[in-house]
XYZ file of C-alpha atoms in Angstrom:
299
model
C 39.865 -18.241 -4.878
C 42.148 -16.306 -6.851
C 41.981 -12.958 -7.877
C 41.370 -13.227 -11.744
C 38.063 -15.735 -10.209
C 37.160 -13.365 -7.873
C 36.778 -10.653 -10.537
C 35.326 -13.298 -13.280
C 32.540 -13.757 -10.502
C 32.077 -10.147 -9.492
C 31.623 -9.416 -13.243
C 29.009 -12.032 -13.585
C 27.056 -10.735 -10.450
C 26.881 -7.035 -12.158
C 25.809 -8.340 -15.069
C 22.859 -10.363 -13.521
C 22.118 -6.739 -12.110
C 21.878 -4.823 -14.857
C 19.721 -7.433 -16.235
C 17.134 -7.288 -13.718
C 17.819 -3.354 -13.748
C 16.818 -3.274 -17.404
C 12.641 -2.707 -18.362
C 12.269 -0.927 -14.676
C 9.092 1.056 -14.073
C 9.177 4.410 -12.308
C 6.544 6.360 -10.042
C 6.134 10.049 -10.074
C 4.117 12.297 -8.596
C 1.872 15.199 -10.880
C 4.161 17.637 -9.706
C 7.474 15.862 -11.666
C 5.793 16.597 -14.985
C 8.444 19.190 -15.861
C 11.347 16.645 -14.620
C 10.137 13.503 -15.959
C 9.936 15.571 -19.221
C 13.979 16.599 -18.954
C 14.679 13.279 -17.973
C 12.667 11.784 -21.051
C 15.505 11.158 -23.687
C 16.916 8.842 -21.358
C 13.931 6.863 -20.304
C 13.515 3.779 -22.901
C 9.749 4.386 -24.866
C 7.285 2.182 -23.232
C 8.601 2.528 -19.916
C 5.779 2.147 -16.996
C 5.429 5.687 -15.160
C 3.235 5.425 -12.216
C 1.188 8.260 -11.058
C 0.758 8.361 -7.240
C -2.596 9.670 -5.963
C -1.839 12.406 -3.285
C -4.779 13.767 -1.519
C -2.941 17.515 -1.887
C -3.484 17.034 -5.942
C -6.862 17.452 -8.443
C -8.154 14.649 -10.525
C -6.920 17.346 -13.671
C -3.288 17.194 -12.161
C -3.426 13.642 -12.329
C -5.084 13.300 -15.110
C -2.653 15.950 -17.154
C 0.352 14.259 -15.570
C -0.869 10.366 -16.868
C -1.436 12.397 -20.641
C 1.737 14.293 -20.399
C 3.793 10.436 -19.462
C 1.530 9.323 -22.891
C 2.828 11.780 -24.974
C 6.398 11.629 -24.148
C 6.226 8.000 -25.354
C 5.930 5.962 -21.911
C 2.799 3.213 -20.502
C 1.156 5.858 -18.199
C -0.080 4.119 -14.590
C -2.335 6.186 -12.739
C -2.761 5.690 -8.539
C -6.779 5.384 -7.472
C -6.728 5.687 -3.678
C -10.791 3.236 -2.799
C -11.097 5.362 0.771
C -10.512 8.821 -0.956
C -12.878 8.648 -3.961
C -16.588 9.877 -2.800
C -18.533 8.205 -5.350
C -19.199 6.064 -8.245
C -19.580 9.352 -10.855
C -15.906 10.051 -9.406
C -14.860 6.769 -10.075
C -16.283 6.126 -13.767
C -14.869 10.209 -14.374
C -11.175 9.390 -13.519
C -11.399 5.934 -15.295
C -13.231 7.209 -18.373
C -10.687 10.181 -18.244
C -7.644 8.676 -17.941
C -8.689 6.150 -20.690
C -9.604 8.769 -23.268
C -7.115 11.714 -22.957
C -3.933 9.320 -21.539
C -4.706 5.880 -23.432
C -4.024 4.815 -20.204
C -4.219 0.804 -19.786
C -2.966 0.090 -16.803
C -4.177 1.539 -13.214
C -2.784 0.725 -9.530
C -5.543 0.385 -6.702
C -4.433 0.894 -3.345
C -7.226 0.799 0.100
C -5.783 4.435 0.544
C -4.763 6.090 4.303
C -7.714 7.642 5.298
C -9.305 4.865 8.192
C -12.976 6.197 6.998
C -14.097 6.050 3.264
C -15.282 9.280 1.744
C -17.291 7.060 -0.210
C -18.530 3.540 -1.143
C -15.346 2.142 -1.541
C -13.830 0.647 1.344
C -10.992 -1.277 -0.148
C -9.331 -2.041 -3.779
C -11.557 -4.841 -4.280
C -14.659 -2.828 -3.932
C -12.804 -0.553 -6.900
C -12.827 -4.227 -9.232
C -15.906 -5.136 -8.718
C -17.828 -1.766 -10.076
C -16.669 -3.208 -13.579
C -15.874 0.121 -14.409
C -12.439 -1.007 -15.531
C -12.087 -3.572 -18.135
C -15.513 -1.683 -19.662
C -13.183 1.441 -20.456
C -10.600 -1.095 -21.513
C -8.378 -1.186 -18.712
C -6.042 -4.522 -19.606
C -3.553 -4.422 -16.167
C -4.586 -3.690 -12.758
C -1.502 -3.098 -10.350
C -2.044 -4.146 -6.915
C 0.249 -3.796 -3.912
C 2.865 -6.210 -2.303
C 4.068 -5.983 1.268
C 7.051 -8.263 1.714
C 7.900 -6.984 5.221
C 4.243 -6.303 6.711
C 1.131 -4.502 6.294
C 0.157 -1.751 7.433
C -3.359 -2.885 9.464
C -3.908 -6.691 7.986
C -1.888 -9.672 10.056
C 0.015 -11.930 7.464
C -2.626 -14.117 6.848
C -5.357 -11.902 5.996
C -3.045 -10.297 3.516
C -2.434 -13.261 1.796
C -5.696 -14.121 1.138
C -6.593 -10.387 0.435
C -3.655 -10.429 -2.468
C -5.186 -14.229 -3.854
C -8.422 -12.565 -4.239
C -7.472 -9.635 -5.714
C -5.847 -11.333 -8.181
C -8.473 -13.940 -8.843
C -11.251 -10.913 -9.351
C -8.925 -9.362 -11.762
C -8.230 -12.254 -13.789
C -11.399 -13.413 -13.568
C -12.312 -10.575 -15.396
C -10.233 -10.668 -17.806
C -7.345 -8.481 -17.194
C -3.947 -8.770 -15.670
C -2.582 -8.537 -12.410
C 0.797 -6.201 -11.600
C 1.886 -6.794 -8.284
C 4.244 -3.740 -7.262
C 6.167 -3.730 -3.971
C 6.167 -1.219 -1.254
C 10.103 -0.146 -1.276
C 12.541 -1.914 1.024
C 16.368 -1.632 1.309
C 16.825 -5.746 2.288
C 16.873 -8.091 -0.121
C 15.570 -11.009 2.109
C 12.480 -10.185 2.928
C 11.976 -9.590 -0.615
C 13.427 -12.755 -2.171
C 11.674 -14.976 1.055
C 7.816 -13.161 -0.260
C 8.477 -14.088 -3.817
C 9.019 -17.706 -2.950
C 5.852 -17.660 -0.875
C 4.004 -15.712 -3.474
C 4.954 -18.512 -5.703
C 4.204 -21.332 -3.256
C 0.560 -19.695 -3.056
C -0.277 -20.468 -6.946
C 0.080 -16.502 -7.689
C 1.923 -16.091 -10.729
C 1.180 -12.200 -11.570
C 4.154 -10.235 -12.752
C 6.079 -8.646 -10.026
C 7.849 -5.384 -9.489
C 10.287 -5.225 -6.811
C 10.101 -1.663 -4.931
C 13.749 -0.120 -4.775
C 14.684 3.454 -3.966
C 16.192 6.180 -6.109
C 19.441 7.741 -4.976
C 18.761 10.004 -2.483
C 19.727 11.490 0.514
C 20.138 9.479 3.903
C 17.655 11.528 5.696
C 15.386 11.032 3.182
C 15.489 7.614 2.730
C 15.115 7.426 6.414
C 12.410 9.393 6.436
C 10.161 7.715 3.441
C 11.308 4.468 5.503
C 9.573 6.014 9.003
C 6.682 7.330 6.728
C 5.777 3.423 5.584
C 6.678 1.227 8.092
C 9.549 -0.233 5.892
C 12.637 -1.544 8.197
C 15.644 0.904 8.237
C 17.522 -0.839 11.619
C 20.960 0.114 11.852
C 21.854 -3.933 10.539
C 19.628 -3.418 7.315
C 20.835 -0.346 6.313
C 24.825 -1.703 6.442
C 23.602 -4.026 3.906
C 22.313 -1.516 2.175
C 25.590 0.591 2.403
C 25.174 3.342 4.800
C 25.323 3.852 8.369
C 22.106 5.325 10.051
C 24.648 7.013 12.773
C 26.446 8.901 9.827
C 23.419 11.024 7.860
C 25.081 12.800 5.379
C 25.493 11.636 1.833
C 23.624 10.132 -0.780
C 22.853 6.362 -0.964
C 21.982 3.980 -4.259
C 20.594 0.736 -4.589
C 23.553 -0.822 -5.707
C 23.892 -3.591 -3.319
C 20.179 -4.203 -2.672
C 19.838 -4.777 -6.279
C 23.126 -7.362 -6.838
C 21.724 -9.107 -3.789
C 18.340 -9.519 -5.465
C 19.915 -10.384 -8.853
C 22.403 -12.934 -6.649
C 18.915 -14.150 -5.055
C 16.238 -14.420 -7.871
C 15.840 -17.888 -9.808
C 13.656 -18.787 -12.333
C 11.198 -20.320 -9.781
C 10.305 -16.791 -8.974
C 8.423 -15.806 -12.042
C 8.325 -12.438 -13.540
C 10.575 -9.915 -11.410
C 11.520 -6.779 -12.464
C 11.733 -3.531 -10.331
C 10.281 -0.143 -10.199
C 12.156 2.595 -8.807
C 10.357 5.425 -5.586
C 12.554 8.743 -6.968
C 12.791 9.810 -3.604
C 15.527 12.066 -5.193
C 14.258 13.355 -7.420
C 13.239 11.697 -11.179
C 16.630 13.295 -12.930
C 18.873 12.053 -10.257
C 17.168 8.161 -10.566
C 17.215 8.506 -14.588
C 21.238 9.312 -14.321
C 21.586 6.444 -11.681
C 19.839 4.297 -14.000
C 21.632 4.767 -16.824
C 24.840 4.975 -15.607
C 24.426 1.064 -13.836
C 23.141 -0.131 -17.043
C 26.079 1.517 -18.840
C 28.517 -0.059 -16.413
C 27.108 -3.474 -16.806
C 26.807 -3.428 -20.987
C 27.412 0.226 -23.022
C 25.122 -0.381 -25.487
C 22.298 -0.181 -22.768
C 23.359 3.532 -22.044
C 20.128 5.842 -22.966
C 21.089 9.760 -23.296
C-alpha cells in the first residue's frame, strides 16, 4: 500500500472517530459541580451529565448537582442506587425532587453494592415497577451494560435481566438508555453489541470509555470494577501496566470501536468516566474533535 493510501485510510479512520466521539455523555460526581461549571463553555448545550449516587453524598448534593448540570444548559441524569434507598417516601422524594428543581428527564437505575437492601428495593426492576417514574414524567430510564461480565449474575441471567428491564420500561412508556460499565478493549465491546442486537434489544447505547488519566488510576478504577486491565489489553490500549507513570487517552480504544461499529449495531455513542478529572476529559474532548474537523472545536 503506498504511503499517500496509507494516510488517505488513516484519515478516514480518525474521522469515523470523531464521529462517534461527537454527542458523548459524561458522568460526574456532586462534588465536580465547581469543575463541570469551568469546563461548561466547552461542553455542547444538551449534553447528558450523569450524576453518580455515592453512598458518602446527601440526596441535597445530588439533587443541587442534577439542578446546577440544568442550569448550565446540559440533560441532567441522576444515579438511584435500589439496595441503598430505605423506602418508598425516599424514592417518590428524590424522583419528585429531581423532576421539579432539575427538570430532570432521564434517571440511571443501578441494583447498587450493598449485598443487603436498606429497603424494599432489591434490584432496578423493583425501582420500575413502583410507577413512580413516568408519573413525575420521567421519559428515559438508563440501565447498565456489562460487555465483559457481571459482577454476581452468570451471562445468562444477565441477559434476560437486561430484556426485562427493557421490556418494563418500554412497556411503560418510556425509553431505555443502555450505558456501559468502562472498558479499555474494544472487542468485548463490539462482540456485546452484536449480541445485544441478535437478542431483539434495540435501546440506544452508550459505550463506557475513560477520561485521560493517570495509569495508576485507570488501573485502579479497573481493579475497583472488575473491568480487564491484563498486561495484553492495556498494549492495545497504549500503555504498558509494567511502566506506571504517565497519562493515558482513549485514542485507540475509540478508532478501534469506530473501525468496528456498523450500522447493524444500532444507536452507539459513548459516555466518558472523568477519572481525571472533568477539565482534563473536556480538553481531551475537544481537542480529538478539533483534530478530526475544526469546526467541531467548542471553547
Amino acid at each position: 500500500m503506498s504511503d499517500v493510501a496509507s494516510e488517505s485510510d488513516r484519515a478516514a479512520r480518525v474521522n469515523a472517530a470523531g464521529r462517534l466521539v461527537d454527542d458523548y455523555s459524561i458522568e460526574i460526581t456532586p462534588k465536580d459541580v465547581a469543575s463541570l461549571r469551568d469546563a461548561a463553555p466547552g461542553i455542547a448545550p444538551g449534553t447528558a451529565v450523569s450524576v453518580t449516587f455515592l453512598a458518602t453524598d446527601t440526596l441535597d448534593q445530588r439533587i443541587a448537582a442534577a439542578t446546577q448540570a440544568r442550569a448550565l444548559g446540559f440533560e441532567p441524569m441522576p444515579h438511584l442506587s435500589a439496595r441503598r434507598i430505605e423506602s418508598l417516601a425516599e424514592l417518590e422524594a428524590t424522583v419528585s425532587r429531581a423532576t421539579a428543581h432539575a427538570d430532570a428527564r432521564r434517571m440511571f437505575l443501578v441494583a447498587g453494592d450493598p449485598p443487603v437492601p436498606a429497603g424494599p428495593f432489591a434490584d432496578t426492576m423493583a425501582l420500575v415497577r413502583t410507577g413512580l417514574f413516568e408519573r413525575h414524567g420521567v421519559r428515559v430510564i438508563g440501565i447498565a451494560g456489562h460487555p465483559e461480565r457481571h459482577a454476581v449474575m452468570d451471562e445468562a441471567m444477565a441477559w434476560r435481566a437486561l430484556a426485562d428491564k427493557d421490556g418494563e420500561i418500554r412497556a411503560r412508556g418510556m425509553t431505555t438508555l443502555i450505558v456501559t460499565q468502562f472498558g479499555f478493549d474494544a472487542a468485548p465491546f463490539l462482540a456485546w453489541l452484536t449480541e445485544l442486537r441478535s437478542r431483539g434489544i434495540d435501546a440506544p447505547v452508550r459505550i463506557g470509555v475513560p477520561g485521560p488519566a493517570g495509569i495508576k488510576t485507570l488501573l485502579r478504577f479497573a481493579a475497583t470494577c472488575g473491568v480487564g486491565a491484563s498486561a495484553s489489553v492495556m498494549a492495545k490500549y497504549g500503555l504498558s501496566i509494567t511502566k506506571l507513570l504517565g497519562t493515558a487517552g482513549p485514542d485507540r480504544l475509540i478508532e478501534a470501536l469506530a473501525d468496528g461499529i456498523e450500522p447493524a449495531h444500532g444507536d452507539v455513542r459513548l459516555h466518558f468516566y472523568p477519572f481525571g478529572g472533568v477539565g482534563k476529559t473536556m480538553t481531551w474532548i475537544n481537542d480529538y474533535l478539533a483534530a478530526t474537523d475544526p469546526a467541531r472545536r467548542r471553547h
